[in-house]
Amino acid sequence: MADVVYLHVGSPKTGTTYIQDRLALNKSALARHDVRYPIGLRADMFHAALDLVERPWGGLLADSKGEWDSLVKRIRRASGTAVISHEILAGATREQVERAVTSLAPAEIHVVLTARDVARQVPAEWQERLKHQRRLSYGKFVRRIQKPRTGVAQSFWQVQGVTQVLERWSRQLPPDQVHVVTVPQPGAAHGELWRRFCRAVGVDPAWAPLDSVRRNPSIGVAESAMLRRLNTRLRRADVDHADYRALVRQLLVHDTLAAGKNKHRLTLPPQCYDWAEEVAESWREWIIGSGVDVVGDIDDLRPVRPPADEVWLNPDRARPRDVADAALDALVAMIEEAARRDDPDEHLSARVTKVAKRLRER
C-alpha cells in the first residue's frame, strides 16, 4: 500500500486538465522517485471519480462501475506516494468522501484543492455547462448562483464553493494534511500553478520535466452565444449524448472555437464585483481560521476588477455578426471533418446526416 495518498479533488476550471496531463506525461519519471500516478489503462481518472460520485454524466456512469475500486487496488499494489486527481471529486457528498478515505486506509491521506477567484470561476463554469448541453442564459445563471436555495446555485457551490468543498473533504483530516493551492492571477510566470501543485504534493518539479500543451480553454462571448443557441436546436433534434460529445463538445468547442483567435473573453458582469469580493473574503477568513496549508498567495483568491473604461460584452446580447462568424467557423470545421472520414456508415458523416434529418423533420 502506498504510504501517502494525495487526493487532488478539483475544483473544476482551476487548471486541473493541465495538471493531470503533466502527471500522465511524466508518469514513468515520477515513478523513479517513488511517486505514482496510477491511471491504469485509461488516459485519466475520470471514470474512477465518476464511479465514486455516482453522477449520470450523459450515460457514462454505467461504464464506470467498479473503476474506483480498481484504482484503490492499484494504489494498494504501489509503494511510496500516490496521487489521485480529478475535478469532479469536488462534488462528492460527505458519504462519498468517507468511502474514499476509508477505502484508502491505512495510507496517510492528504487533500489538495486548487482554488481560483470566483470572478473567473463564474463565467468559466457557465461555459462549461454549455458544453454539457445546458441552455440557461448568462444573466439568469449569474443571478441564480447568488440565491443559495436555487438548484443552479446548489450545483455551482457544490463544486466551486471553496469552503464547502474543504469542509466535506477535510472533516476527517488534521489541517496540515489539507492543502489549498491558489491559482495565480493572469500574468504569472509560465508553470507557476504546476510548481505550486508540486509543493503541495511533495514533488520536485525537476522530476516531471515534460510540459503539457493540453488545456481546457474557455470560449469567447460570441462563441458562447452561438453554442447556447445551438444547444436549443440540437435538443429539438434529439441528439444523443455520445454524438454530442464527439461532434459538439470535442470537435466544435475544444478543437475549433476554443482554439480560435481574437475571441472576446467573457467576464463577470461589472455590477457583481462587490459580491465577488465578499465571497473571496469569506473564503480567506475560513482558510486562515482553519489552519490548513496554503500553497501560493492567498490574495490570488481576490477578484481583479477590470479597468473602469473597459466595455463589458454581454453574451446574452452578442452582436449577430459575431455569432454568425462563430457559427460559420463551426460549420467549416464540421464539413472538413466529414470530408476526411471515408466510412459514412461508421464515422462522422453518418452522424451529421442523422442530425440534419432530425432537424428537417421538425
Coordinates of N, CA and C in Angstrom, one line a residue, residues 125-353:
E125 N -17.5 28.4 -15.4 CA -18.5 27.4 -15.0 C -19.7 27.4 -16.0
W126 N -20.2 28.7 -16.3 CA -21.3 28.8 -17.2 C -21.0 28.2 -18.6
Q127 N -19.8 28.5 -19.1 CA -19.4 28.0 -20.3 C -19.2 26.5 -20.3
E128 N -18.7 26.0 -19.2 CA -18.6 24.5 -19.1 C -19.9 23.8 -19.1
R129 N -20.9 24.5 -18.5 CA -22.3 23.9 -18.6 C -22.9 23.9 -20.0
L130 N -22.5 25.0 -20.8 CA -23.0 25.0 -22.1 C -22.4 23.8 -22.9
K131 N -21.2 23.4 -22.5 CA -20.6 22.2 -23.2 C -21.2 20.9 -22.8
H132 N -22.1 21.0 -21.8 CA -22.9 19.8 -21.4 C -24.4 20.0 -21.7
Q133 N -24.6 20.7 -22.8 CA -26.0 20.9 -23.4 C -26.9 21.8 -22.7
R134 N -26.4 22.6 -21.7 CA -27.3 23.5 -21.0 C -27.6 24.7 -21.9
R135 N -28.7 25.4 -21.5 CA -29.2 26.5 -22.3 C -29.6 27.7 -21.6
L136 N -29.3 27.7 -20.2 CA -29.6 28.9 -19.4 C -28.8 30.1 -19.8
S137 N -29.4 31.3 -19.9 CA -28.7 32.5 -20.3 C -27.7 32.8 -19.2
Y138 N -26.7 33.6 -19.6 CA -25.7 34.0 -18.6 C -26.3 34.9 -17.5
G139 N -27.1 35.8 -17.9 CA -27.7 36.7 -16.9 C -28.5 35.9 -15.8
K140 N -29.3 35.0 -16.2 CA -30.0 34.2 -15.3 C -29.1 33.3 -14.4
F141 N -28.1 32.8 -15.0 CA -27.1 31.9 -14.3 C -26.5 32.8 -13.2
V142 N -26.0 34.0 -13.5 CA -25.3 34.8 -12.6 C -26.3 35.2 -11.4
R143 N -27.5 35.5 -11.7 CA -28.4 35.9 -10.7 C -28.8 34.7 -9.8
R144 N -28.9 33.5 -10.4 CA -29.3 32.3 -9.6 C -28.3 31.8 -8.7
I145 N -27.0 31.9 -9.1 CA -26.0 31.4 -8.2 C -25.8 32.3 -6.9
Q146 N -26.4 33.5 -7.0 CA -26.4 34.4 -5.8 C -27.5 34.2 -4.9
K147 N -28.4 33.2 -5.3 CA -29.6 32.8 -4.4 C -29.4 31.4 -4.0
P148 N -28.9 31.1 -2.8 CA -28.4 29.8 -2.4 C -29.5 28.7 -2.5
R149 N -30.7 29.0 -2.5 CA -31.8 28.0 -2.5 C -32.1 27.4 -3.9
T150 N -31.6 28.1 -4.9 CA -32.0 27.6 -6.2 C -31.1 26.4 -6.6
G151 N -31.7 25.5 -7.5 CA -30.9 24.3 -7.9 C -29.6 24.7 -8.6
V152 N -29.6 25.7 -9.4 CA -28.4 26.2 -10.1 C -27.3 26.5 -9.1
A153 N -27.7 27.3 -8.1 CA -26.8 27.7 -7.0 C -26.2 26.5 -6.3
Q154 N -27.1 25.6 -5.9 CA -26.6 24.4 -5.2 C -25.6 23.6 -6.0
S155 N -25.8 23.4 -7.3 CA -24.9 22.6 -8.1 C -23.6 23.4 -8.3
F156 N -23.7 24.7 -8.4 CA -22.5 25.5 -8.6 C -21.6 25.5 -7.4
W157 N -22.2 25.8 -6.2 CA -21.4 25.9 -5.0 C -20.9 24.5 -4.5
Q158 N -21.6 23.4 -4.9 CA -21.2 22.1 -4.6 C -19.7 21.8 -5.0
V159 N -19.4 22.4 -6.2 CA -18.0 22.2 -6.7 C -17.1 23.4 -6.7
Q160 N -17.8 24.6 -6.7 CA -17.0 25.8 -6.8 C -16.9 26.6 -5.4
G161 N -17.6 26.2 -4.4 CA -17.5 26.8 -3.1 C -16.3 26.3 -2.4
V162 N -15.3 27.0 -2.3 CA -14.0 26.6 -1.7 C -14.3 26.1 -0.3
T163 N -15.0 26.8 0.5 CA -15.2 26.4 1.9 C -16.1 25.2 2.0
Q164 N -17.1 25.1 1.1 CA -18.0 23.9 1.2 C -17.2 22.6 0.8
V165 N -16.4 22.7 -0.2 CA -15.7 21.5 -0.7 C -14.7 21.1 0.4
L166 N -14.0 22.1 1.0 CA -13.0 21.8 2.0 C -13.6 21.2 3.3
E167 N -14.8 21.7 3.6 CA -15.5 21.2 4.8 C -15.8 19.8 4.7
R168 N -16.3 19.4 3.5 CA -16.6 18.0 3.2 C -15.4 17.1 3.2
W169 N -14.3 17.5 2.5 CA -13.2 16.7 2.3 C -12.2 16.7 3.5
S170 N -12.2 17.7 4.4 CA -11.2 17.8 5.4 C -11.7 17.4 6.8
R171 N -13.0 17.0 6.9 CA -13.6 16.8 8.3 C -12.9 15.7 9.0
Q172 N -12.3 14.7 8.3 CA -11.6 13.6 9.0 C -10.1 13.8 9.0
L173 N -9.6 14.9 8.6 CA -8.1 15.1 8.5 C -7.6 16.3 9.3
P174 N -6.4 16.2 9.8 CA -5.8 17.4 10.5 C -5.5 18.5 9.5
P175 N -5.4 19.7 9.9 CA -5.2 20.8 9.0 C -4.0 20.7 8.1
D176 N -2.9 20.1 8.7 CA -1.6 20.1 7.9 C -1.7 19.0 6.8
Q177 N -2.8 18.3 6.7 CA -3.0 17.3 5.7 C -4.0 17.8 4.6
V178 N -4.3 19.1 4.7 CA -5.2 19.7 3.8 C -4.5 20.9 3.1
H179 N -4.4 20.9 1.8 CA -3.6 21.9 1.1 C -4.5 22.7 0.1
V180 N -4.5 24.0 0.2 CA -5.2 24.8 -0.8 C -4.1 25.4 -1.7
V181 N -4.2 25.1 -3.0 CA -3.2 25.7 -4.0 C -4.0 26.8 -4.7
T182 N -3.5 28.0 -4.6 CA -4.2 29.1 -5.2 C -3.7 29.2 -6.7
V183 N -4.7 29.4 -7.6 CA -4.4 29.6 -9.0 C -3.9 31.0 -9.2
P184 N -2.7 31.2 -9.8 CA -2.1 32.5 -10.0 C -3.1 33.4 -10.9
Q185 N -3.0 34.7 -10.6 CA -3.7 35.6 -11.5 C -3.0 35.7 -12.9
P186 N -3.7 36.1 -13.9 CA -3.1 36.3 -15.2 C -1.9 37.1 -15.2
G187 N -0.9 36.7 -16.0 CA 0.4 37.4 -16.0 C 1.5 36.7 -15.2
A188 N 1.1 35.7 -14.4 CA 2.1 34.9 -13.6 C 3.0 34.2 -14.6
A189 N 4.2 33.8 -14.1 CA 5.2 33.1 -14.9 C 4.6 31.7 -15.3
H190 N 5.0 31.3 -16.5 CA 4.5 30.0 -17.0 C 4.9 28.9 -16.1
G191 N 4.0 28.0 -15.8 CA 4.3 26.9 -14.9 C 4.2 27.2 -13.5
E192 N 3.7 28.4 -13.1 CA 3.6 28.7 -11.7 C 2.6 27.8 -10.9
L193 N 1.5 27.5 -11.6 CA 0.5 26.7 -11.0 C 1.1 25.3 -10.7
W194 N 1.8 24.7 -11.7 CA 2.4 23.4 -11.6 C 3.4 23.4 -10.5
R195 N 4.2 24.4 -10.3 CA 5.2 24.5 -9.2 C 4.5 24.5 -7.9
R196 N 3.4 25.2 -7.8 CA 2.6 25.3 -6.5 C 2.0 23.9 -6.2
F197 N 1.5 23.2 -7.3 CA 0.9 21.9 -7.1 C 2.0 20.9 -6.6
C198 N 3.2 21.0 -7.2 CA 4.3 20.1 -6.8 C 4.6 20.3 -5.3
R199 N 4.7 21.6 -4.9 CA 5.0 21.8 -3.5 C 3.9 21.2 -2.6
A200 N 2.7 21.2 -3.0 CA 1.6 20.7 -2.2 C 1.7 19.2 -2.1
V201 N 2.2 18.5 -3.1 CA 2.2 17.0 -3.1 C 3.6 16.5 -2.9
G202 N 4.5 17.3 -2.5 CA 5.9 16.9 -2.2 C 6.7 16.4 -3.3
V203 N 6.5 17.0 -4.5 CA 7.2 16.6 -5.7 C 8.2 17.7 -6.1
D204 N 9.4 17.3 -6.5 CA 10.3 18.3 -7.1 C 9.9 18.5 -8.5
P205 N 9.7 19.7 -9.0 CA 9.3 19.9 -10.4 C 10.3 19.3 -11.4
A206 N 11.5 19.2 -11.0 CA 12.5 18.6 -11.9 C 12.3 17.1 -12.2
W207 N 11.5 16.5 -11.3 CA 11.1 15.1 -11.5 C 10.2 14.9 -12.7
A208 N 9.5 16.0 -13.1 CA 8.5 15.9 -14.2 C 8.8 16.9 -15.2
P209 N 9.9 16.7 -16.0 CA 10.4 17.7 -17.0 C 9.5 17.9 -18.2
L210 N 8.7 16.9 -18.6 CA 7.8 17.1 -19.8 C 6.7 18.0 -19.5
D211 N 6.6 19.1 -20.3 CA 5.5 20.0 -20.2 C 4.3 19.6 -20.9
S212 N 3.1 20.1 -20.6 CA 1.9 19.7 -21.3 C 1.4 20.9 -22.1
V213 N 0.9 20.5 -23.3 CA 0.2 21.6 -24.1 C -1.3 21.4 -24.1
R214 N -1.7 20.4 -23.3 CA -3.2 20.2 -23.2 C -3.8 21.2 -22.3
R215 N -4.9 21.8 -22.7 CA -5.6 22.8 -21.9 C -7.1 22.5 -22.0
N216 N -7.9 23.2 -21.2 CA -9.3 23.2 -21.3 C -9.8 24.6 -21.4
P217 N -9.4 25.3 -22.5 CA -9.6 26.8 -22.5 C -11.1 27.2 -22.7
S218 N -11.3 28.4 -22.3 CA -12.7 28.9 -22.4 C -12.9 29.4 -23.8
I219 N -14.2 29.6 -24.2 CA -14.5 30.2 -25.5 C -14.9 31.6 -25.3
G220 N -15.1 32.3 -26.4 CA -15.4 33.8 -26.3 C -16.8 34.1 -26.1
V221 N -17.1 35.4 -26.1 CA -18.5 35.8 -25.9 C -19.4 35.4 -27.0
A222 N -19.0 35.7 -28.2 CA -19.9 35.3 -29.4 C -20.0 33.8 -29.5
E223 N -18.9 33.1 -29.3 CA -18.9 31.6 -29.3 C -19.8 31.0 -28.3
S224 N -19.9 31.6 -27.1 CA -20.8 31.1 -26.1 C -22.2 31.3 -26.5
A225 N -22.5 32.5 -27.1 CA -23.9 32.8 -27.5 C -24.3 31.8 -28.6
M226 N -23.4 31.5 -29.5 CA -23.7 30.6 -30.6 C -24.0 29.2 -30.0
L227 N -23.2 28.7 -29.1 CA -23.3 27.4 -28.5 C -24.6 27.3 -27.8
R228 N -25.0 28.3 -27.1 CA -26.3 28.2 -26.3 C -27.4 28.1 -27.3
R229 N -27.4 28.8 -28.4 CA -28.5 28.7 -29.4 C -28.5 27.3 -30.1
L230 N -27.3 26.9 -30.3 CA -27.1 25.6 -31.0 C -27.7 24.5 -30.0
N231 N -27.5 24.6 -28.8 CA -28.0 23.6 -27.8 C -29.5 23.5 -27.9
T232 N -30.1 24.6 -28.0 CA -31.6 24.7 -28.2 C -32.1 23.9 -29.4
R233 N -31.4 24.2 -30.5 CA -31.7 23.5 -31.8 C -31.5 22.0 -31.7
L234 N -30.4 21.6 -31.1 CA -30.0 20.2 -31.0 C -30.9 19.4 -30.1
R235 N -31.5 20.1 -29.1 CA -32.4 19.4 -28.2 C -33.7 19.0 -29.0
R236 N -34.1 19.9 -29.9 CA -35.2 19.6 -30.8 C -34.9 18.4 -31.7
A237 N -33.6 18.3 -32.1 CA -33.2 17.2 -33.0 C -32.9 15.9 -32.2
D238 N -33.0 15.9 -30.9 CA -32.9 14.7 -30.1 C -31.5 14.1 -30.3
V239 N -30.5 14.8 -30.3 CA -29.1 14.3 -30.4 C -28.7 13.6 -29.1
D240 N -28.2 12.3 -29.3 CA -27.8 11.6 -28.1 C -26.5 12.1 -27.5
H241 N -26.2 11.6 -26.3 CA -25.1 12.2 -25.6 C -23.7 11.8 -26.3
A242 N -23.6 10.6 -26.8 CA -22.4 10.3 -27.4 C -22.1 11.1 -28.7
D243 N -23.1 11.4 -29.5 CA -22.9 12.2 -30.7 C -22.6 13.6 -30.2
Y244 N -23.2 14.1 -29.2 CA -23.0 15.5 -28.7 C -21.5 15.6 -28.3
R245 N -21.0 14.6 -27.5 CA -19.7 14.7 -27.0 C -18.7 14.7 -28.2
A246 N -18.9 13.9 -29.2 CA -18.0 13.8 -30.3 C -18.1 15.0 -31.3
L247 N -19.3 15.4 -31.6 CA -19.5 16.5 -32.6 C -19.4 17.9 -32.1
V248 N -20.0 18.1 -30.9 CA -20.1 19.5 -30.4 C -19.0 19.8 -29.4
R249 N -19.0 19.0 -28.3 CA -18.0 19.3 -27.2 C -16.6 19.2 -27.7
Q250 N -16.2 18.1 -28.4 CA -14.8 17.9 -28.8 C -14.5 18.7 -30.1
L251 N -15.2 18.4 -31.2 CA -14.9 18.9 -32.5 C -15.1 20.5 -32.6
L252 N -16.4 20.8 -32.2 CA -16.7 22.3 -32.4 C -16.1 23.1 -31.3
V253 N -16.3 22.7 -30.0 CA -15.9 23.6 -28.9 C -14.4 23.5 -28.7
H254 N -13.9 22.3 -28.3 CA -12.5 22.2 -27.9 C -11.5 22.4 -29.1
D255 N -11.8 21.8 -30.2 CA -10.9 21.8 -31.3 C -11.0 23.0 -32.2
T256 N -12.2 23.7 -32.2 CA -12.4 24.8 -33.2 C -12.6 26.1 -32.5
L257 N -13.6 26.2 -31.7 CA -14.0 27.5 -31.1 C -12.9 28.0 -30.1
A258 N -12.5 27.0 -29.2 CA -11.6 27.4 -28.1 C -10.2 27.7 -28.7
A259 N -9.9 27.1 -29.9 CA -8.6 27.3 -30.5 C -8.5 28.5 -31.4
G260 N -9.7 29.1 -31.6 CA -9.7 30.3 -32.5 C -9.0 31.5 -31.9
K261 N -8.7 32.5 -32.7 CA -8.0 33.7 -32.2 C -9.0 34.8 -32.2
N262 N -8.6 35.9 -31.6 CA -9.4 37.1 -31.5 C -10.7 37.0 -30.8
K263 N -10.8 36.0 -29.9 CA -12.0 35.9 -29.1 C -12.1 37.0 -28.0
H264 N -13.3 37.5 -27.8 CA -13.6 38.4 -26.7 C -13.9 37.6 -25.5
R265 N -13.0 37.8 -24.5 CA -13.1 37.0 -23.2 C -14.4 37.3 -22.5
L266 N -15.1 36.3 -22.0 CA -16.2 36.5 -21.1 C -15.8 36.8 -19.7
T267 N -16.4 37.8 -19.1 CA -16.0 38.1 -17.7 C -17.3 38.3 -16.8
L268 N -17.1 38.5 -15.6 CA -18.2 38.7 -14.6 C -18.8 40.1 -14.9
P269 N -20.1 40.2 -14.9 CA -20.7 41.5 -15.1 C -20.2 42.5 -14.1
P270 N -19.9 43.7 -14.5 CA -19.2 44.7 -13.6 C -20.0 44.9 -12.3
Q271 N -21.3 44.9 -12.2 CA -22.0 45.1 -11.0 C -21.9 44.0 -10.0
C272 N -21.3 42.9 -10.4 CA -21.2 41.7 -9.5 C -19.8 41.7 -8.7
Y273 N -19.0 42.6 -8.9 CA -17.6 42.5 -8.3 C -17.7 42.8 -6.8
D274 N -18.6 43.6 -6.3 CA -18.7 43.7 -4.9 C -19.1 42.4 -4.2
W275 N -20.1 41.7 -4.8 CA -20.5 40.4 -4.3 C -19.3 39.4 -4.4
A276 N -18.5 39.4 -5.5 CA -17.4 38.5 -5.6 C -16.3 38.8 -4.6
E277 N -16.1 40.0 -4.2 CA -15.2 40.4 -3.2 C -15.6 39.9 -1.8
E278 N -16.9 39.9 -1.6 CA -17.5 39.4 -0.3 C -17.2 37.8 -0.2
V279 N -17.5 37.2 -1.4 CA -17.2 35.7 -1.4 C -15.7 35.4 -1.1
A280 N -14.9 36.2 -1.8 CA -13.4 36.0 -1.6 C -13.0 36.2 -0.1
E281 N -13.6 37.2 0.5 CA -13.2 37.5 1.9 C -13.7 36.4 2.8
S282 N -14.9 35.8 2.5 CA -15.3 34.7 3.3 C -14.5 33.5 3.2
W283 N -14.0 33.2 2.0 CA -13.1 32.1 1.7 C -11.8 32.3 2.5
R284 N -11.2 33.5 2.4 CA -9.9 33.8 3.1 C -10.1 33.7 4.6
E285 N -11.1 34.2 5.1 CA -11.3 34.0 6.6 C -11.4 32.6 7.0
W286 N -12.1 31.8 6.2 CA -12.3 30.4 6.6 C -10.9 29.7 6.5
I287 N -10.2 29.9 5.4 CA -8.9 29.2 5.2 C -7.9 29.6 6.3
I288 N -7.8 30.9 6.6 CA -6.9 31.3 7.6 C -7.3 30.8 9.0
G289 N -8.6 30.8 9.3 CA -9.0 30.3 10.6 C -8.9 28.8 10.7
S290 N -9.0 28.1 9.6 CA -8.9 26.6 9.7 C -7.5 26.1 10.0
G291 N -6.5 26.9 9.6 CA -5.1 26.4 9.7 C -4.6 25.5 8.7
V292 N -5.4 25.3 7.6 CA -5.0 24.4 6.5 C -3.8 25.1 5.8
D293 N -3.0 24.2 5.1 CA -1.8 24.7 4.4 C -2.2 25.4 3.1
V294 N -1.6 26.6 2.9 CA -1.9 27.4 1.7 C -0.6 27.4 0.9
V295 N -0.7 27.0 -0.3 CA 0.4 27.0 -1.2 C 0.2 28.0 -2.3
G296 N 1.0 29.1 -2.3 CA 0.7 30.2 -3.2 C 0.3 31.4 -2.4
D297 N -0.2 32.4 -3.1 CA -0.6 33.6 -2.5 C -2.1 33.6 -2.2
I298 N -2.5 33.7 -1.0 CA -4.0 33.6 -0.7 C -4.7 34.8 -1.3
D299 N -4.0 35.9 -1.6 CA -4.6 37.1 -2.2 C -5.0 36.8 -3.6
D300 N -4.5 35.7 -4.2 CA -4.9 35.4 -5.6 C -6.4 35.0 -5.6
L301 N -7.0 34.8 -4.5 CA -8.4 34.5 -4.4 C -9.3 35.7 -4.5
R302 N -8.6 36.9 -4.4 CA -9.4 38.1 -4.6 C -9.6 38.4 -6.0
P303 N -10.8 38.8 -6.4 CA -11.1 39.1 -7.8 C -10.4 40.4 -8.2
V304 N -9.9 40.5 -9.5 CA -9.3 41.6 -10.0 C -10.3 42.4 -10.9
R305 N -10.7 43.6 -10.5 CA -11.6 44.4 -11.2 C -11.1 44.8 -12.6
P306 N -11.9 44.8 -13.6 CA -11.4 45.3 -14.9 C -11.2 46.8 -14.9
P307 N -10.5 47.4 -15.8 CA -10.4 48.8 -15.9 C -11.7 49.5 -16.0
A308 N -11.9 50.7 -15.4 CA -13.2 51.4 -15.4 C -13.7 51.7 -16.8
D309 N -12.8 51.9 -17.7 CA -13.2 52.2 -19.1 C -13.4 51.0 -20.0
E310 N -13.3 49.8 -19.5 CA -13.4 48.6 -20.3 C -14.9 48.4 -20.6
V311 N -15.2 48.1 -21.8 CA -16.6 47.8 -22.2 C -16.9 46.3 -22.0
W312 N -17.9 46.1 -21.2 CA -18.3 44.7 -20.9 C -19.2 44.1 -22.0
L313 N -18.9 42.9 -22.5 CA -19.7 42.3 -23.5 C -20.6 41.3 -22.9
N314 N -21.9 41.4 -23.2 CA -22.9 40.5 -22.7 C -23.2 39.4 -23.7
P315 N -23.0 38.1 -23.3 CA -23.2 37.0 -24.3 C -24.7 36.8 -24.6
D316 N -25.5 37.4 -23.7 CA -27.0 37.3 -24.0 C -27.4 38.3 -25.0
R317 N -26.5 39.2 -25.3 CA -26.8 40.3 -26.4 C -25.7 40.4 -27.3
A318 N -25.1 39.3 -27.7 CA -23.9 39.3 -28.5 C -24.3 39.8 -29.9
R319 N -23.4 40.5 -30.6 CA -23.7 41.0 -31.9 C -24.0 39.9 -32.9
P320 N -25.1 40.0 -33.6 CA -25.4 38.9 -34.6 C -24.3 38.6 -35.5
R321 N -23.6 39.6 -36.0 CA -22.5 39.3 -37.0 C -21.4 38.4 -36.3
D322 N -21.1 38.7 -35.0 CA -20.1 37.9 -34.4 C -20.5 36.5 -34.1
V323 N -21.8 36.3 -33.8 CA -22.4 35.0 -33.6 C -22.4 34.2 -34.9
A324 N -22.7 34.9 -36.0 CA -22.7 34.2 -37.3 C -21.3 33.8 -37.7
D325 N -20.3 34.6 -37.4 CA -18.9 34.2 -37.7 C -18.5 33.0 -36.9
A326 N -18.9 32.9 -35.7 CA -18.6 31.7 -34.9 C -19.3 30.5 -35.4
A327 N -20.6 30.7 -35.9 CA -21.3 29.6 -36.4 C -20.7 29.1 -37.7
L328 N -20.2 30.0 -38.5 CA -19.5 29.6 -39.8 C -18.2 28.9 -39.5
D329 N -17.5 29.3 -38.5 CA -16.3 28.6 -38.2 C -16.6 27.2 -37.8
A330 N -17.7 27.0 -37.0 CA -18.1 25.7 -36.6 C -18.5 24.8 -37.8
L331 N -19.3 25.5 -38.7 CA -19.7 24.7 -39.9 C -18.6 24.3 -40.8
V332 N -17.6 25.2 -40.9 CA -16.4 24.8 -41.7 C -15.7 23.6 -41.1
A333 N -15.5 23.6 -39.8 CA -14.8 22.5 -39.1 C -15.6 21.2 -39.3
M334 N -16.9 21.3 -39.2 CA -17.7 20.1 -39.4 C -17.6 19.5 -40.8
I335 N -17.7 20.4 -41.8 CA -17.5 19.9 -43.2 C -16.2 19.3 -43.4
E336 N -15.1 20.0 -42.9 CA -13.8 19.5 -43.1 C -13.6 18.1 -42.5
E337 N -14.2 17.9 -41.3 CA -14.0 16.7 -40.6 C -14.8 15.6 -41.4
A338 N -16.0 15.9 -41.8 CA -16.9 15.0 -42.5 C -16.2 14.5 -43.8
A339 N -15.5 15.5 -44.5 CA -14.8 15.2 -45.7 C -13.6 14.2 -45.5
R340 N -13.0 14.3 -44.3 CA -11.9 13.4 -44.1 C -12.3 12.0 -43.7
R341 N -13.5 11.8 -43.3 CA -14.0 10.5 -43.0 C -14.4 9.7 -44.2
D342 N -13.9 8.5 -44.4 CA -14.1 7.7 -45.6 C -15.1 6.6 -45.4
D343 N -15.7 6.5 -44.2 CA -16.7 5.5 -43.9 C -18.0 6.1 -43.4
P344 N -18.9 6.5 -44.2 CA -20.1 7.2 -43.7 C -21.0 6.3 -42.8
D345 N -20.8 5.0 -42.9 CA -21.7 4.2 -42.1 C -21.2 4.1 -40.6
E346 N -20.0 4.5 -40.4 CA -19.4 4.3 -39.0 C -18.9 5.7 -38.4
H347 N -18.6 6.6 -39.3 CA -18.0 7.8 -38.8 C -18.8 9.0 -38.8
L348 N -18.2 10.2 -38.8 CA -18.8 11.4 -38.5 C -19.9 11.8 -39.5
S349 N -19.7 11.5 -40.8 CA -20.6 11.9 -41.8 C -22.0 11.3 -41.6
A350 N -22.0 10.1 -41.1 CA -23.3 9.4 -40.8 C -24.0 10.1 -39.7
R351 N -23.2 10.6 -38.7 CA -23.8 11.3 -37.6 C -24.4 12.6 -38.0
V352 N -23.6 13.3 -38.9 CA -24.1 14.6 -39.4 C -25.4 14.4 -40.2
T353 N -25.4 13.4 -41.0 CA -26.6 13.1 -41.8 C -27.8 12.9 -40.9

